Amino acid sequence: QVQVAESGGGSVQAGESLRLSCSASGLTNDDYAMGWFRQAPGKEREGVACLSWSSGGRADYTDSVKGRFTVSRDHTKNTLYLQMDNLKPDDTAMYYCAAVGTLYGGRCRLSDSYDYNYWGQGTQVTVSS
C-alpha cells in the first residue's frame, strides 16, 4: 500500500520561497508519474507540477508557475520535492502530493487528477502581499 505525506507548507510574504516535501512509502520500481496539485478555497483542484518518477525528468508545469517552481525527486529517500520561489498571493492553496500516476508516452500529465492513485492529506501554503 502506497502512502504519501506532505510537509513544508507555511505562511510567507510575496517574493519569498518554500520547499515542499512528499515522503512516500510502498513505492515499486515501476515508472509512473508523481506530482503536486493545489486547491484554493472555492476553486477546483489544479495540477501544479509533475515528473516521471523513474527518470526524475520529463517534468511538466502549469503555466502560472513556470520559471518559479521546480519539481524534483530523491530516489534514495523516496521523496518528491516542490521548490517554490518568488511566491505570489495567487499561490495560496492547500498543496497535495499525488502518487503513482499514469504516464502517457513516458510523460506525466496535470490535466486530470484521476490519473493519480494515491494522495496525501495536503500542506497549506499561504502567501501574503
N, CA and C atoms as an extended XYZ file, in Angstrom:
387
Properties=species:S:1:pos:R:3:atomname:S:1:resname:S:1:resid:I:1 pbc="F F F"
N         0.835       -1.183        0.000 N   GLN     1
C         0.000        0.000        0.000 CA  GLN     1
C         0.882        1.249        0.000 C   GLN     1
N         0.634        2.121       -0.944 N   VAL     2
C         1.403        3.353       -1.045 CA  VAL     2
C         0.820        4.393       -0.095 C   VAL     2
N         1.702        5.049        0.605 N   GLN     3
C         1.298        6.161        1.460 CA  GLN     3
C         2.212        7.338        1.182 C   GLN     3
N         1.636        8.530        1.177 N   VAL     4
C         2.414        9.743        0.966 CA  VAL     4
C         2.025       10.766        2.018 C   VAL     4
N         2.993       11.578        2.398 N   ALA     5
C         2.756       12.601        3.404 CA  ALA     5
C         3.532       13.846        3.027 C   ALA     5
N         2.834       14.977        2.979 N   GLU     6
C         3.453       16.238        2.615 CA  GLU     6
C         3.940       16.984        3.857 C   GLU     6
N         4.924       17.837        3.648 N   SER     7
C         5.405       18.730        4.689 CA  SER     7
C         6.026       19.935        4.025 C   SER     7
N         6.260       20.971        4.819 N   GLY     8
C         6.979       22.135        4.321 CA  GLY     8
C         6.135       23.360        4.042 C   GLY     8
N         4.826       23.247        4.188 N   GLY     9
C         3.989       24.411        3.961 CA  GLY     9
C         4.184       25.451        5.050 C   GLY     9
N         3.583       26.626        4.839 N   GLY    10
C         3.690       27.681        5.829 CA  GLY    10
C         3.144       28.987        5.306 C   GLY    10
N         3.359       30.036        6.075 N   SER    11
C         2.921       31.382        5.699 CA  SER    11
C         4.137       32.234        5.399 C   SER    11
N         4.155       32.830        4.217 N   VAL    12
C         5.293       33.647        3.800 CA  VAL    12
C         4.787       34.925        3.144 C   VAL    12
N         5.717       35.843        2.925 N   GLN    13
C         5.414       37.074        2.202 CA  GLN    13
C         5.641       36.847        0.709 C   GLN    13
N         4.984       37.633       -0.102 N   ALA    14
C         5.189       37.565       -1.545 CA  ALA    14
C         6.664       37.763       -1.867 C   ALA    14
N         7.158       36.963       -2.798 N   GLY    15
C         8.550       37.031       -3.188 CA  GLY    15
C         9.447       36.044       -2.461 C   GLY    15
N         8.961       35.471       -1.388 N   GLU    16
C         9.750       34.507       -0.628 CA  GLU    16
C         9.612       33.108       -1.213 C   GLU    16
N        10.318       32.164       -0.586 N   SER    17
C        10.370       30.795       -1.103 CA  SER    17
C         9.933       29.787       -0.050 C   SER    17
N         9.484       28.653       -0.533 N   LEU    18
C         9.202       27.490        0.314 CA  LEU    18
C         9.584       26.241       -0.464 C   LEU    18
N         9.924       25.196        0.262 N   ARG    19
C        10.146       23.894       -0.379 CA  ARG    19
C         9.228       22.877        0.274 C   ARG    19
N         8.385       22.296       -0.529 N   LEU    20
C         7.509       21.237       -0.058 CA  LEU    20
C         8.170       19.886       -0.270 C   LEU    20
N         7.907       18.977        0.648 N   SER    21
C         8.411       17.610        0.536 CA  SER    21
C         7.248       16.638        0.601 C   SER    21
N         7.385       15.560       -0.130 N   CYS    22
C         6.391       14.485       -0.111 CA  CYS    22
C         7.146       13.184        0.130 C   CYS    22
N         6.984       12.650        1.316 N   SER    23
C         7.634       11.397        1.665 CA  SER    23
C         6.703       10.242        1.316 C   SER    23
N         7.208        9.298        0.537 N   ALA    24
C         6.378        8.197        0.064 CA  ALA    24
C         6.893        6.861        0.568 C   ALA    24
N         5.978        5.944        0.814 N   SER    25
C         6.334        4.582        1.184 CA  SER    25
C         5.505        3.622        0.347 C   SER    25
N         6.026        2.416        0.178 N   GLY    26
C         5.303        1.412       -0.583 CA  GLY    26
C         5.431        1.529       -2.079 C   GLY    26
N         6.341        2.391       -2.542 N   LEU    27
C         6.513        2.548       -3.988 CA  LEU    27
C         7.231        1.339       -4.576 C   LEU    27
N         6.929        1.033       -5.817 N   THR    28
C         7.605       -0.051       -6.522 CA  THR    28
C         8.670        0.535       -7.439 C   THR    28
N         9.365       -0.335       -8.127 N   ASN    29
C        10.402        0.117       -9.043 CA  ASN    29
C         9.871        0.434      -10.437 C   ASN    29
N         8.569        0.370      -10.593 N   ASP    30
C         7.979        0.708      -11.880 CA  ASP    30
C         8.103        2.197      -12.135 C   ASP    30
N         7.871        2.600      -13.356 N   ASP    31
C         7.878        4.014      -13.682 CA  ASP    31
C         6.446        4.530      -13.693 C   ASP    31
N         6.248        5.692      -13.119 N   TYR    32
C         4.919        6.302      -13.067 CA  TYR    32
C         5.100        7.788      -12.798 C   TYR    32
N         4.019        8.483      -12.862 N   ALA    33
C         4.045        9.916      -12.607 CA  ALA    33
C         3.894       10.193      -11.115 C   ALA    33
N         4.568       11.233      -10.683 N   MET    34
C         4.390       11.771       -9.340 CA  MET    34
C         4.212       13.268       -9.507 C   MET    34
N         3.340       13.862       -8.714 N   GLY    35
C         3.094       15.269       -8.947 CA  GLY    35
C         2.554       16.018       -7.757 C   GLY    35
N         2.359       17.299       -7.991 N   TRP    36
C         1.792       18.200       -6.992 CA  TRP    36
C         0.545       18.858       -7.585 C   TRP    36
N        -0.491       18.885       -6.774 N   PHE    37
C        -1.710       19.597       -7.118 CA  PHE    37
C        -2.002       20.610       -6.015 C   PHE    37
N        -2.849       21.553       -6.302 N   ARG    38
C        -3.233       22.521       -5.271 CA  ARG    38
C        -4.709       22.879       -5.424 C   ARG    38
N        -5.275       23.295       -4.309 N   GLN    39
C        -6.666       23.704       -4.322 CA  GLN    39
C        -6.858       24.891       -3.397 C   GLN    39
N        -7.307       25.982       -3.961 N   ALA    40
C        -7.612       27.179       -3.191 CA  ALA    40
C        -9.094       27.171       -2.831 C   ALA    40
N        -9.479       27.871       -1.775 N   PRO    41
C       -10.889       27.915       -1.374 CA  PRO    41
C       -11.781       28.380       -2.516 C   PRO    41
N       -12.837       27.616       -2.777 N   GLY    42
C       -13.777       27.975       -3.817 CA  GLY    42
C       -13.338       27.679       -5.231 C   GLY    42
N       -12.171       27.054       -5.364 N   LYS    43
C       -11.660       26.739       -6.698 CA  LYS    43
C       -11.469       25.238       -6.845 C   LYS    43
N       -11.387       24.801       -8.107 N   GLU    44
C       -11.143       23.388       -8.370 CA  GLU    44
C        -9.665       23.056       -8.137 C   GLU    44
N        -9.411       21.778       -7.874 N   ARG    45
C        -8.036       21.328       -7.740 CA  ARG    45
C        -7.343       21.427       -9.091 C   ARG    45
N        -6.124       21.951       -9.092 N   GLU    46
C        -5.368       22.084      -10.322 CA  GLU    46
C        -3.987       21.466      -10.192 C   GLU    46
N        -3.527       20.914      -11.305 N   GLY    47
C        -2.181       20.360      -11.336 CA  GLY    47
C        -1.146       21.457      -11.367 C   GLY    47
N        -0.085       21.298      -10.590 N   VAL    48
C         0.966       22.298      -10.498 CA  VAL    48
C         2.230       21.840      -11.213 C   VAL    48
N         2.689       20.642      -10.861 N   ALA    49
C         3.930       20.136      -11.440 CA  ALA    49
C         3.959       18.622      -11.310 C   ALA    49
N         4.631       17.973      -12.240 N   CYS    50
C         4.757       16.515      -12.169 CA  CYS    50
C         6.025       16.084      -12.870 C   CYS    50
N         6.418       14.838      -12.617 N   LEU    51
C         7.581       14.278      -13.302 CA  LEU    51
C         7.450       12.771      -13.385 C   LEU    51
N         8.339       12.197      -14.169 N   SER    52
C         8.448       10.751      -14.261 CA  SER    52
C         9.307       10.275      -13.096 C   SER    52
N         8.780        9.411      -12.263 N   TRP    53
C         9.468        9.036      -11.035 CA  TRP    53
C        10.779        8.289      -11.297 C   TRP    53
N        10.780        7.431      -12.286 N   SER    54
C        11.967        6.615      -12.529 CA  SER    54
C        13.144        7.470      -12.992 C   SER    54
N        12.906        8.329      -13.972 N   SER    55
C        13.999        9.135      -14.526 CA  SER    55
C        14.198       10.445      -13.776 C   SER    55
N        13.154       10.895      -13.105 N   GLY    56
C        13.221       12.204      -12.463 CA  GLY    56
C        13.114       13.344      -13.449 C   GLY    56
N        12.920       12.992      -14.698 N   GLY    57
C        12.859       14.031      -15.705 CA  GLY    57
C        11.471       14.155      -16.311 C   GLY    57
N        11.435       14.737      -17.521 N   ARG    58
C        10.174       14.915      -18.252 CA  ARG    58
C         9.150       15.616      -17.382 C   ARG    58
N         9.597       16.653      -16.708 N   ALA    59
C         8.709       17.407      -15.831 CA  ALA    59
C         7.756       18.277      -16.629 C   ALA    59
N         6.625       18.544      -16.023 N   ASP    60
C         5.649       19.447      -16.633 CA  ASP    60
C         5.135       20.376      -15.550 C   ASP    60
N         4.777       21.596      -15.957 N   TYR    61
C         4.322       22.597      -15.021 CA  TYR    61
C         3.093       23.310      -15.581 C   TYR    61
N         2.229       23.740      -14.694 N   THR    62
C         1.159       24.604      -15.145 CA  THR    62
C         1.762       25.975      -15.476 C   THR    62
N         1.166       26.675      -16.419 N   ASP    63
C         1.770       27.897      -16.935 CA  ASP    63
C         2.059       28.931      -15.850 C   ASP    63
N         1.198       29.033      -14.864 N   SER    64
C         1.334       30.098      -13.872 CA  SER    64
C         2.546       29.934      -12.962 C   SER    64
N         3.160       28.755      -12.946 N   VAL    65
C         4.309       28.548      -12.057 CA  VAL    65
C         5.609       28.326      -12.816 C   VAL    65
N         5.539       28.284      -14.130 N   LYS    66
C         6.753       28.059      -14.922 CA  LYS    66
C         7.769       29.161      -14.651 C   LYS    66
N         9.006       28.746      -14.423 N   GLY    67
C        10.066       29.700      -14.111 CA  GLY    67
C        10.175       30.036      -12.642 C   GLY    67
N         9.198       29.644      -11.841 N   ARG    68
C         9.223       29.916      -10.398 CA  ARG    68
C         9.282       28.650       -9.559 C   ARG    68
N         8.638       27.594      -10.009 N   PHE    69
C         8.591       26.331       -9.269 CA  PHE    69
C         9.452       25.282       -9.959 C   PHE    69
N        10.039       24.407       -9.142 N   THR    70
C        10.820       23.304       -9.681 CA  THR    70
C        10.461       22.027       -8.950 C   THR    70
N        10.079       21.012       -9.694 N   VAL    71
C         9.770       19.711       -9.106 CA  VAL    71
C        10.974       18.799       -9.282 C   VAL    71
N        11.284       18.035       -8.236 N   SER    72
C        12.413       17.113       -8.289 CA  SER    72
C        12.132       15.952       -7.363 C   SER    72
N        13.012       14.971       -7.408 N   ARG    73
C        12.837       13.827       -6.508 CA  ARG    73
C        14.172       13.264       -6.099 C   ARG    73
N        14.187       12.656       -4.909 N   ASP    74
C        15.357       11.927       -4.420 CA  ASP    74
C        14.938       10.472       -4.319 C   ASP    74
N        15.420        9.691       -5.270 N   HIS    75
C        15.025        8.286       -5.332 CA  HIS    75
C        15.448        7.530       -4.087 C   HIS    75
N        16.600        7.891       -3.541 N   THR    76
C        17.133        7.161       -2.390 CA  THR    76
C        16.303        7.404       -1.133 C   THR    76
N        15.632        8.541       -1.096 N   LYS    77
C        14.815        8.877        0.070 CA  LYS    77
C        13.322        8.699       -0.193 C   LYS    77
N        12.988        8.274       -1.417 N   ASN    78
C        11.566        8.154       -1.794 CA  ASN    78
C        10.811        9.443       -1.500 C   ASN    78
N        11.408       10.533       -1.868 N   THR    79
C        10.827       11.840       -1.575 CA  THR    79
C        10.713       12.687       -2.830 C   THR    79
N         9.574       13.318       -2.964 N   LEU    80
C         9.304       14.256       -4.043 CA  LEU    80
C         9.331       15.670       -3.464 C   LEU    80
N         9.907       16.600       -4.209 N   TYR    81
C        10.026       17.964       -3.726 CA  TYR    81
C         9.332       18.942       -4.679 C   TYR    81
N         8.957       20.077       -4.121 N   LEU    82
C         8.499       21.193       -4.943 CA  LEU    82
C         9.136       22.455       -4.381 C   LEU    82
N        10.134       22.952       -5.091 N   GLN    83
C        10.777       24.210       -4.719 CA  GLN    83
C         9.959       25.346       -5.305 C   GLN    83
N         9.485       26.226       -4.451 N   MET    84
C         8.636       27.329       -4.894 CA  MET    84
C         9.336       28.648       -4.585 C   MET    84
N         9.714       29.343       -5.619 N   ASP    85
C        10.387       30.631       -5.486 CA  ASP    85
C         9.486       31.761       -5.972 C   ASP    85
N         9.808       32.970       -5.520 N   ASN    86
C         9.043       34.154       -5.925 CA  ASN    86
C         7.538       33.898       -5.780 C   ASN    86
N         7.156       33.466       -4.607 N   LEU    87
C         5.757       33.142       -4.372 CA  LEU    87
C         4.872       34.364       -4.486 C   LEU    87
N         3.657       34.127       -4.945 N   LYS    88
C         2.672       35.182       -5.128 CA  LYS    88
C         1.410       34.858       -4.329 C   LYS    88
N         0.627       35.881       -3.983 N   PRO    89
C        -0.620       35.603       -3.246 CA  PRO    89
C        -1.521       34.589       -3.951 C   PRO    89
N        -1.504       34.587       -5.280 N   ASP    90
C        -2.328       33.623       -6.022 CA  ASP    90
C        -1.866       32.176       -5.839 C   ASP    90
N        -0.683       31.986       -5.268 N   ASP    91
C        -0.207       30.629       -4.991 CA  ASP    91
C        -0.793       30.062       -3.703 C   ASP    91
N        -1.507       30.876       -2.949 N   THR    92
C        -2.110       30.428       -1.707 CA  THR    92
C        -3.102       29.309       -1.974 C   THR    92
N        -2.877       28.173       -1.322 N   ALA    93
C        -3.720       26.996       -1.541 CA  ALA    93
C        -3.264       25.873       -0.631 C   ALA    93
N        -4.055       24.817       -0.578 N   MET    94
C        -3.618       23.559        0.006 CA  MET    94
C        -2.927       22.786       -1.108 C   MET    94
N        -1.718       22.337       -0.819 N   TYR    95
C        -0.921       21.612       -1.804 CA  TYR    95
C        -0.929       20.126       -1.474 C   TYR    95
N        -1.195       19.319       -2.492 N   TYR    96
C        -1.309       17.881       -2.328 CA  TYR    96
C        -0.278       17.154       -3.166 C   TYR    96
N         0.312       16.122       -2.573 N   CYS    97
C         1.187       15.224       -3.312 CA  CYS    97
C         0.337       14.133       -3.942 C   CYS    97
N         0.579       13.854       -5.201 N   ALA    98
C        -0.156       12.836       -5.944 CA  ALA    98
C         0.826       11.775       -6.428 C   ALA    98
N         0.528       10.530       -6.130 N   ALA    99
C         1.487        9.459       -6.392 CA  ALA    99
C         0.921        8.388       -7.323 C   ALA    99
N         1.855        7.727       -7.991 N   VAL   100
C         1.566        6.594       -8.865 CA  VAL   100
C         0.517        6.976       -9.899 C   VAL   100
N         0.933        7.866      -10.748 N   GLY   101
C         0.057        8.327      -11.805 CA  GLY   101
C         0.405        7.693      -13.144 C   GLY   101
N        -0.493        7.809      -14.079 N   THR   102
C        -0.309        7.248      -15.413 CA  THR   102
C         0.660        8.110      -16.214 C   THR   102
N         1.543        7.453      -16.937 N   LEU   103
C         2.406        8.146      -17.884 CA  LEU   103
C         1.832        7.978      -19.290 C   LEU   103
N         1.927        9.011      -20.080 N   TYR   104
C         1.430        8.985      -21.454 CA  TYR   104
C         2.631        9.192      -22.368 C   TYR   104
N         3.036        8.130      -23.007 N   GLY   105
C         4.246        8.222      -23.813 CA  GLY   105
C         5.458        8.581      -22.981 C   GLY   105
N         5.452        8.124      -21.734 N   GLY   106
C         6.572        8.404      -20.843 CA  GLY   106
C         6.490        9.737      -20.145 C   GLY   106
N         5.434       10.472      -20.369 N   ARG   107
C         5.295       11.795      -19.765 CA  ARG   107
C         4.115       11.835      -18.812 C   ARG   107
N         4.271       12.635      -17.762 N   CYS   108
C         3.188       12.825      -16.805 CA  CYS   108
C         2.194       13.832      -17.355 C   CYS   108
N         1.061       13.918      -16.690 N   ARG   109
C         0.018       14.827      -17.149 CA  ARG   109
C        -0.607       15.511      -15.944 C   ARG   109
N        -0.941       16.759      -16.082 N   LEU   110
C        -1.516       17.525      -14.974 CA  LEU   110
C        -2.998       17.818      -15.159 C   LEU   110
N        -3.515       17.452      -16.304 N   SER   111
C        -4.875       17.895      -16.647 CA  SER   111
C        -5.966       17.124      -15.928 C   SER   111
N        -5.645       15.929      -15.387 N   ASP   112
C        -6.677       15.111      -14.788 CA  ASP   112
C        -6.160       14.483      -13.513 C   ASP   112
N        -6.724       14.895      -12.379 N   SER   113
C        -6.266       14.352      -11.105 CA  SER   113
C        -6.572       12.861      -10.980 C   SER   113
N        -7.502       12.365      -11.775 N   TYR   114
C        -7.841       10.939      -11.699 CA  TYR   114
C        -6.731       10.053      -12.253 C   TYR   114
N        -5.730       10.674      -12.900 N   ASP   115
C        -4.579        9.914      -13.360 CA  ASP   115
C        -3.774        9.341      -12.203 C   ASP   115
N        -3.917        9.936      -11.010 N   TYR   116
C        -3.093        9.599       -9.855 CA  TYR   116
C        -3.885        8.772       -8.853 C   TYR   116
N        -3.224        7.764       -8.293 N   ASN   117
C        -3.933        6.794       -7.474 CA  ASN   117
C        -3.848        7.031       -5.965 C   ASN   117
N        -2.857        7.763       -5.528 N   TYR   118
C        -2.677        7.964       -4.092 CA  TYR   118
C        -2.426        9.443       -3.805 C   TYR   118
N        -2.988        9.892       -2.704 N   TRP   119
C        -2.930       11.306       -2.347 CA  TRP   119
C        -2.571       11.483       -0.879 C   TRP   119
N        -1.838       12.568       -0.611 N   GLY   120
C        -1.573       12.936        0.766 CA  GLY   120
C        -2.698       13.780        1.325 C   GLY   120
N        -2.527       14.175        2.585 N   GLN   121
C        -3.548       14.979        3.268 CA  GLN   121
C        -3.427       16.458        2.936 C   GLN   121
N        -2.309       16.854        2.388 N   GLY   122
C        -2.130       18.244        1.992 CA  GLY   122
C        -1.335       19.048        3.002 C   GLY   122
N        -0.706       20.100        2.510 N   THR   123
C         0.005       21.044        3.355 CA  THR   123
C        -0.360       22.454        2.876 C   THR   123
N        -0.665       23.328        3.813 N   GLN   124
C        -1.176       24.651        3.473 CA  GLN   124
C        -0.036       25.617        3.166 C   GLN   124
N        -0.192       26.349        2.079 N   VAL   125
C         0.729       27.421        1.714 CA  VAL   125
C        -0.077       28.714        1.647 C   VAL   125
N         0.356       29.694        2.411 N   THR   126
C        -0.316       30.990        2.437 CA  THR   126
C         0.701       32.075        2.111 C   THR   126
N         0.406       32.863        1.092 N   VAL   127
C         1.310       33.923        0.667 CA  VAL   127
C         0.582       35.256        0.805 C   VAL   127
N         1.153       36.144        1.585 N   SER   128
C         0.540       37.443        1.794 CA  SER   128
C         1.308       38.523        1.036 C   SER   128
N         0.589       39.553        0.655 N   SER   129
C         1.204       40.620       -0.148 CA  SER   129
C         1.809       41.700        0.730 C   SER   129
